[in-house]
XYZ file of N, CA and C in Angstrom:
459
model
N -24.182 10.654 11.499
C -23.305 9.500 11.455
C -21.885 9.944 11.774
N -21.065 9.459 12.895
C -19.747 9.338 12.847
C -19.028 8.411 12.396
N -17.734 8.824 11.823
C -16.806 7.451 11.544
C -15.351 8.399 11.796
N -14.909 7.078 11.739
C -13.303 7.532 12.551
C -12.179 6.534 11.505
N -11.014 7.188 11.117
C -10.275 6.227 10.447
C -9.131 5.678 11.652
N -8.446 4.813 11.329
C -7.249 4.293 11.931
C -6.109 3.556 10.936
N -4.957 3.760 10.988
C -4.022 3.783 10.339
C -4.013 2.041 11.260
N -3.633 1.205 9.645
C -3.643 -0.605 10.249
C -2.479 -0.724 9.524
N -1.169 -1.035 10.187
C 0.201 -1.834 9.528
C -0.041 -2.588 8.991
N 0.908 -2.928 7.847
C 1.148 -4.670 7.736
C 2.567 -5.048 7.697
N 2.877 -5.798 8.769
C 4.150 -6.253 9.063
C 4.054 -7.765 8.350
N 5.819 -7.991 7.974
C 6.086 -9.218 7.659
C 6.944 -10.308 8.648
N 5.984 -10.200 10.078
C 6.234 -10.852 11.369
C 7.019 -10.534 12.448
N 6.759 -9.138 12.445
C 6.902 -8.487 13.501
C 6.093 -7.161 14.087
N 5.503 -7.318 13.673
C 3.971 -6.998 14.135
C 4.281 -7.076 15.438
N 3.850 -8.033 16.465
C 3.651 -7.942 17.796
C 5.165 -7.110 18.489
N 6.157 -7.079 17.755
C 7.127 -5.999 18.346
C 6.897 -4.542 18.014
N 6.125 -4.548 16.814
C 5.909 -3.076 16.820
C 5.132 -2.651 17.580
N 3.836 -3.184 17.114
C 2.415 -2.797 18.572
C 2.924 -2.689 20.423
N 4.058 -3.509 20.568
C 4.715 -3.553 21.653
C 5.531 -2.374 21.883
N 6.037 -1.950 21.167
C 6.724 -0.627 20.826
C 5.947 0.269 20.989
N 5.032 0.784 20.079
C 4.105 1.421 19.818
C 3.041 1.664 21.249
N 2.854 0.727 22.064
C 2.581 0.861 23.209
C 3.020 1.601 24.296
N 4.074 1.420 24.290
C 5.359 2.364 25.262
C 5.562 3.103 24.511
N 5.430 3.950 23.758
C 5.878 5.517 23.116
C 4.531 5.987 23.447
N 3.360 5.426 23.187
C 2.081 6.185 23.345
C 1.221 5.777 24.340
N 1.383 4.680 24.753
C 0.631 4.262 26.290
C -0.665 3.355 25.525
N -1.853 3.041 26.484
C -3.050 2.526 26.366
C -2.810 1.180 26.351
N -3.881 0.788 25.592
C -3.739 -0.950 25.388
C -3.921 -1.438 24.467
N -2.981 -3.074 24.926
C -3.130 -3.659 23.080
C -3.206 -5.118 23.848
N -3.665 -5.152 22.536
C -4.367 -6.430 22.042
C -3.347 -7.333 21.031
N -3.268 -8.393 21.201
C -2.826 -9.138 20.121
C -3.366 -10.699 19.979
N -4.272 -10.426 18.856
C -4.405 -12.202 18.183
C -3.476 -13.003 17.451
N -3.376 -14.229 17.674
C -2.304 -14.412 16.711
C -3.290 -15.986 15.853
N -3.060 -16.137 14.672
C -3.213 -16.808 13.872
C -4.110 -18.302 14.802
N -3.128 -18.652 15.124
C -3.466 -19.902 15.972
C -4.554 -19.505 16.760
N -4.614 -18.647 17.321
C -5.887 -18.273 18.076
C -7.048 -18.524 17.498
N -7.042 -17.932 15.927
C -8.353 -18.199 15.840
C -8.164 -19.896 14.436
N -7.592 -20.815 15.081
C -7.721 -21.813 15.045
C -6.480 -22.703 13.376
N -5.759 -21.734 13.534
C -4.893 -22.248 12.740
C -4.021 -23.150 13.698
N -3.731 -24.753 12.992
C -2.813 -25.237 13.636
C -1.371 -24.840 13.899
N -1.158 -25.186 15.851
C 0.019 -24.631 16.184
C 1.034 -24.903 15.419
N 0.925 -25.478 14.647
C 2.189 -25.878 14.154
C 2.821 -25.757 12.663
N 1.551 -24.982 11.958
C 2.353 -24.097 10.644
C 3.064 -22.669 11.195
N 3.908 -22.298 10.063
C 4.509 -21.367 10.308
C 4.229 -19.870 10.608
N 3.038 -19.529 10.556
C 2.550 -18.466 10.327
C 1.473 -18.471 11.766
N 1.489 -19.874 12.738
C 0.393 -20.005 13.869
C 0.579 -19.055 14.525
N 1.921 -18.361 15.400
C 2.030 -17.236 16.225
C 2.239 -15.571 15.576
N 2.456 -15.801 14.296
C 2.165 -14.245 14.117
C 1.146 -13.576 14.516
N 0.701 -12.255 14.163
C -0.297 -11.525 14.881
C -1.747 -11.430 13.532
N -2.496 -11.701 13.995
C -3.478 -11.721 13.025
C -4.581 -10.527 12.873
N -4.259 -10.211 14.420
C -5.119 -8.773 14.492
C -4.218 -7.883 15.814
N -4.238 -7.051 15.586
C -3.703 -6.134 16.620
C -4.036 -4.776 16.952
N -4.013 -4.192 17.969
C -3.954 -3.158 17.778
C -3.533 -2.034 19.257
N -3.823 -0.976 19.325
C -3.058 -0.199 20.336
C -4.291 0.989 20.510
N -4.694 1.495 21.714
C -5.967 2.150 22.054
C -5.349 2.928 23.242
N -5.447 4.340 22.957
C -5.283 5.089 24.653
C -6.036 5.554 25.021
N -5.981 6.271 25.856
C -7.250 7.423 25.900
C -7.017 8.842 25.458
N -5.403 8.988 25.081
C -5.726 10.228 24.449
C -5.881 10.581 22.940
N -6.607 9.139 22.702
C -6.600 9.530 21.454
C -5.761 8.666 19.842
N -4.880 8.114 20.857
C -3.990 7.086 19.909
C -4.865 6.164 20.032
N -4.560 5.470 18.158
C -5.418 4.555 17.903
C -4.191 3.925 16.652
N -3.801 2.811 16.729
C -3.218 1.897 15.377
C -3.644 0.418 15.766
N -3.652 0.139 14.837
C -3.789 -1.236 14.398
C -2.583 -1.565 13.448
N -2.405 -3.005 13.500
C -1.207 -4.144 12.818
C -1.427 -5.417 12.556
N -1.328 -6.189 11.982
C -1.143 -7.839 11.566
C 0.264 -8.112 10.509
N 0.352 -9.068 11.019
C 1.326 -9.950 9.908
C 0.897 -10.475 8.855
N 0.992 -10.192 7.343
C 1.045 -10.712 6.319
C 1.535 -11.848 6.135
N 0.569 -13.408 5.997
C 0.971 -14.866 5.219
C 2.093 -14.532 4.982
N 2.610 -15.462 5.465
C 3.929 -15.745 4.766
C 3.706 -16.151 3.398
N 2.984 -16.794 2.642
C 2.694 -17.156 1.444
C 2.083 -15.718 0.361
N 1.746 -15.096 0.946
C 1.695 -13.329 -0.010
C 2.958 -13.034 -0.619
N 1.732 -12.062 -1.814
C 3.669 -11.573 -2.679
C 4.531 -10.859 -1.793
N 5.791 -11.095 -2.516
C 6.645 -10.279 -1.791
C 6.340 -8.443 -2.066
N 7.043 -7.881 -1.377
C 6.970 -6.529 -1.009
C 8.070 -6.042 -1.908
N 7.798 -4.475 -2.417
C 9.012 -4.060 -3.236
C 10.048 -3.049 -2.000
N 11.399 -3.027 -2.325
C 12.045 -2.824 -1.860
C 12.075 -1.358 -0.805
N 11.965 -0.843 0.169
C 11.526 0.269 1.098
C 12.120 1.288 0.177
N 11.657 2.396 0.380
C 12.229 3.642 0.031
C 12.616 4.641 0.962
N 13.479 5.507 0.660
C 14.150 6.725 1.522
C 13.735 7.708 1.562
N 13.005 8.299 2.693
C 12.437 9.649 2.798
C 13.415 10.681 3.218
N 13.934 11.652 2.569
C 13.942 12.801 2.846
C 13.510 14.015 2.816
N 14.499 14.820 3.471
C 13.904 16.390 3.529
C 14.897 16.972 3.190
N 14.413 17.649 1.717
C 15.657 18.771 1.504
C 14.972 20.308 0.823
N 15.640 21.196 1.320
C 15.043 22.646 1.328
C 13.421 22.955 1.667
N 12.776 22.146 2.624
C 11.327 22.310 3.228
C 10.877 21.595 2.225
N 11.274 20.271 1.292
C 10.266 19.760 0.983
C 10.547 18.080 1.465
N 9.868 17.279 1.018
C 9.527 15.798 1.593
C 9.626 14.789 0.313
N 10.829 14.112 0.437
C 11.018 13.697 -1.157
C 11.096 12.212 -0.426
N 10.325 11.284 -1.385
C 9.743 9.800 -0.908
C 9.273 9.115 -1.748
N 8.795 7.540 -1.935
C 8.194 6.769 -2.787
C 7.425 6.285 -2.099
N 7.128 6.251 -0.600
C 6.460 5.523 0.073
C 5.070 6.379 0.109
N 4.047 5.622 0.131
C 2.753 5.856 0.083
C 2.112 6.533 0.705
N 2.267 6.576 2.526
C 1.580 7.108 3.101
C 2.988 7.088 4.455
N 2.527 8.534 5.471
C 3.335 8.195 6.560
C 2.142 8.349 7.517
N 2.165 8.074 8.859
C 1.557 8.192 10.150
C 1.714 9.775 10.434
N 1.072 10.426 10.697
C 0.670 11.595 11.426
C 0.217 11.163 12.707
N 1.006 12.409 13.719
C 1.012 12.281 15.193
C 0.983 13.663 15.355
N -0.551 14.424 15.865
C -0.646 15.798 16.404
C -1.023 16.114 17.682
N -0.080 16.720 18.403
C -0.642 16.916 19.774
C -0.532 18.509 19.703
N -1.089 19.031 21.333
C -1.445 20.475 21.599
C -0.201 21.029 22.264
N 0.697 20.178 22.657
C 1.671 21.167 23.142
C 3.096 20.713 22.620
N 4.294 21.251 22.253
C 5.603 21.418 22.231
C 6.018 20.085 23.089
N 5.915 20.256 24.220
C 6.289 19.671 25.391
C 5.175 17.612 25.151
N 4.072 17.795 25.376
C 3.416 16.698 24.845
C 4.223 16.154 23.859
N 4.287 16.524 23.115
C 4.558 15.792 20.854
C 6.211 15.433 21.590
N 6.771 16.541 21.782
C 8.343 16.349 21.986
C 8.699 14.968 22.921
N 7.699 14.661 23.609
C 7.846 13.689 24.871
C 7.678 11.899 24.147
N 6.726 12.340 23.106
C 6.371 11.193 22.113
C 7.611 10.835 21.105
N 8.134 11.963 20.557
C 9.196 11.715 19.565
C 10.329 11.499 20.468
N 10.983 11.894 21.372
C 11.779 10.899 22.153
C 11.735 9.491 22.270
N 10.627 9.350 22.782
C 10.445 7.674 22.795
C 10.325 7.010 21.629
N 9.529 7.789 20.309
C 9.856 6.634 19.022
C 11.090 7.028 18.374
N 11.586 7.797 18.397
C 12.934 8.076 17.285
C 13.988 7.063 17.985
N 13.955 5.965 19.228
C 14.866 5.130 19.829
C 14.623 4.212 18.402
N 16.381 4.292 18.019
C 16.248 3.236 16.849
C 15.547 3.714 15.179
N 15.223 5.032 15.656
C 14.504 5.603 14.139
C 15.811 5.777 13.197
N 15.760 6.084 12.325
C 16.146 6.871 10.924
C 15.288 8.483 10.665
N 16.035 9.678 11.414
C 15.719 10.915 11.444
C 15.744 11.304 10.213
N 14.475 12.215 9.888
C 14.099 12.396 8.679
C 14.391 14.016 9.127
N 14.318 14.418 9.474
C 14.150 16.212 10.487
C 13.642 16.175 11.744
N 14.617 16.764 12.586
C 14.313 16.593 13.869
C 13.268 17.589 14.304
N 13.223 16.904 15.357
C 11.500 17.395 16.076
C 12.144 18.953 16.343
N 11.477 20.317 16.261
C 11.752 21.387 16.468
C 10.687 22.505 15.555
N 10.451 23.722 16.382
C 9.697 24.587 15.729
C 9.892 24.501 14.423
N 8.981 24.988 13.561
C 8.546 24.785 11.948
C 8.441 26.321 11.501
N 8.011 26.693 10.318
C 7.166 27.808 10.105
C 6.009 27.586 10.100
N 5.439 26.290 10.178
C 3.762 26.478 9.758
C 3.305 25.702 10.974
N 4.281 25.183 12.319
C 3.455 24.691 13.807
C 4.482 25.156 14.733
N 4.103 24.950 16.141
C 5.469 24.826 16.757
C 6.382 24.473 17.223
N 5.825 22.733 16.525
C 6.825 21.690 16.739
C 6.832 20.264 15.181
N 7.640 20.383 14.817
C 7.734 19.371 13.395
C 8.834 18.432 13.935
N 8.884 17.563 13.444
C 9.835 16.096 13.248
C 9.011 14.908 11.859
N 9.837 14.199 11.639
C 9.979 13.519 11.294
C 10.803 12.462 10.844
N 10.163 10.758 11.544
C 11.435 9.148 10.950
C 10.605 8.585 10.705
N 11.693 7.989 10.768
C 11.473 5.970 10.355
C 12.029 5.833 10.956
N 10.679 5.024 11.680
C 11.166 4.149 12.977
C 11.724 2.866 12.896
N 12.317 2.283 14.021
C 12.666 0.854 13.619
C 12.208 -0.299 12.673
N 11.032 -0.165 12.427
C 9.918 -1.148 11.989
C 9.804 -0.728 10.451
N 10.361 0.132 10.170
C 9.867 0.796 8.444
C 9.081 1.569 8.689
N 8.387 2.318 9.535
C 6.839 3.240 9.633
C 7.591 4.623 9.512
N 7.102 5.429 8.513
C 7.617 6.458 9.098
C 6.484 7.799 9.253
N 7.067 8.462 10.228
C 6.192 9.217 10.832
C 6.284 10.306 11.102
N 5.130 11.174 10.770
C 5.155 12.741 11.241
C 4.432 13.142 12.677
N 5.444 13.885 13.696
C 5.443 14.574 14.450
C 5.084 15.924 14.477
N 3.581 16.559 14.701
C 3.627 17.932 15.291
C 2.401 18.442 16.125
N 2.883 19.700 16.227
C 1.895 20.572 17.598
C 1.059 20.903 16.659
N -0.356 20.951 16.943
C -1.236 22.274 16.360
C -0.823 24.053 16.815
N -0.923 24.303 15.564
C -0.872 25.416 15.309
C -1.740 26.337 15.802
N -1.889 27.390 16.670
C -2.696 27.857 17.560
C -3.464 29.002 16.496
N -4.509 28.699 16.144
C -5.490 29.475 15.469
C -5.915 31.145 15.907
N -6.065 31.889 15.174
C -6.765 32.925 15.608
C -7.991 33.664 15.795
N -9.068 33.997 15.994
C -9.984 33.295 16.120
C -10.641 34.818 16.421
């Protein structure tokens, strides 16, 4: 049996700008349903948000997103990730991991999402890969950047 996970946002209606985003930093294709599609009338508030979404490449990138009812509880207030003396100090739950095989690859990716991020540590050799970064991107996501570490074998 295989199974595969995928990291699914939940935006509070902007969803289809992130996945749009998220498209152009990593390429492939997306998809977006929005509410009304699958038969909510056009004309509540919540008809054009995104109800399902998601983003597919071929190398490998895979996210998914929707917009949360507007009628759901509210959300508690974001928290601030930093980095101080090699460690990762945060309240937020989970971040996105992004691993590619080369320096040059990963580095080409964190250019394009850190437009508009909140730099957590910039993308640059590590001690434990040979390329680390980490933000928060425009959207609240925040995310880790790195190379695999070349094994010895």
């Amino acid at each position: 049996m295989a199974i595969s996970t995928i990291t699914h946002l939940n935006f509070r209606g902007d969803a289809r700008a992130a996945l749009e985003f998220y498209q152009s930093v990593f390429g492939g294709h997306l998809t977006v349903v929005a509410y009304g599609d699958f038969g909510m009338p056009k004309g509540l508030p919540d008809a054009d948000k995104v109800v399902f979404g998601q983003v597919t490449a071929d190398n490998g990138f895979r996210i998914m997103a929707y917009d949360v009812p507007g009628g759901a509880p509210a959300v508690a207030a974001p928290t601030v990730t930093t980095r101080d003396n090699g460690m990762t100090l945060t309240g937020e739950r989970f971040f996105v991991s992004v691993r590619g095989d080369s320096a040059d690859e990963v580095g080409a990716l964190w250019d394009r999402l850190a437009d508009g991020a909140q730099v957590v540590e910039e993308f640059g050799p590590s001690p434990w890969a040979p390329g680390f970064g980490m933000l928060t991107d425009r959207f609240g996501v925040t995310w880790i950047l790195d190379v695999a570490a070349a094994h010895a074998g």
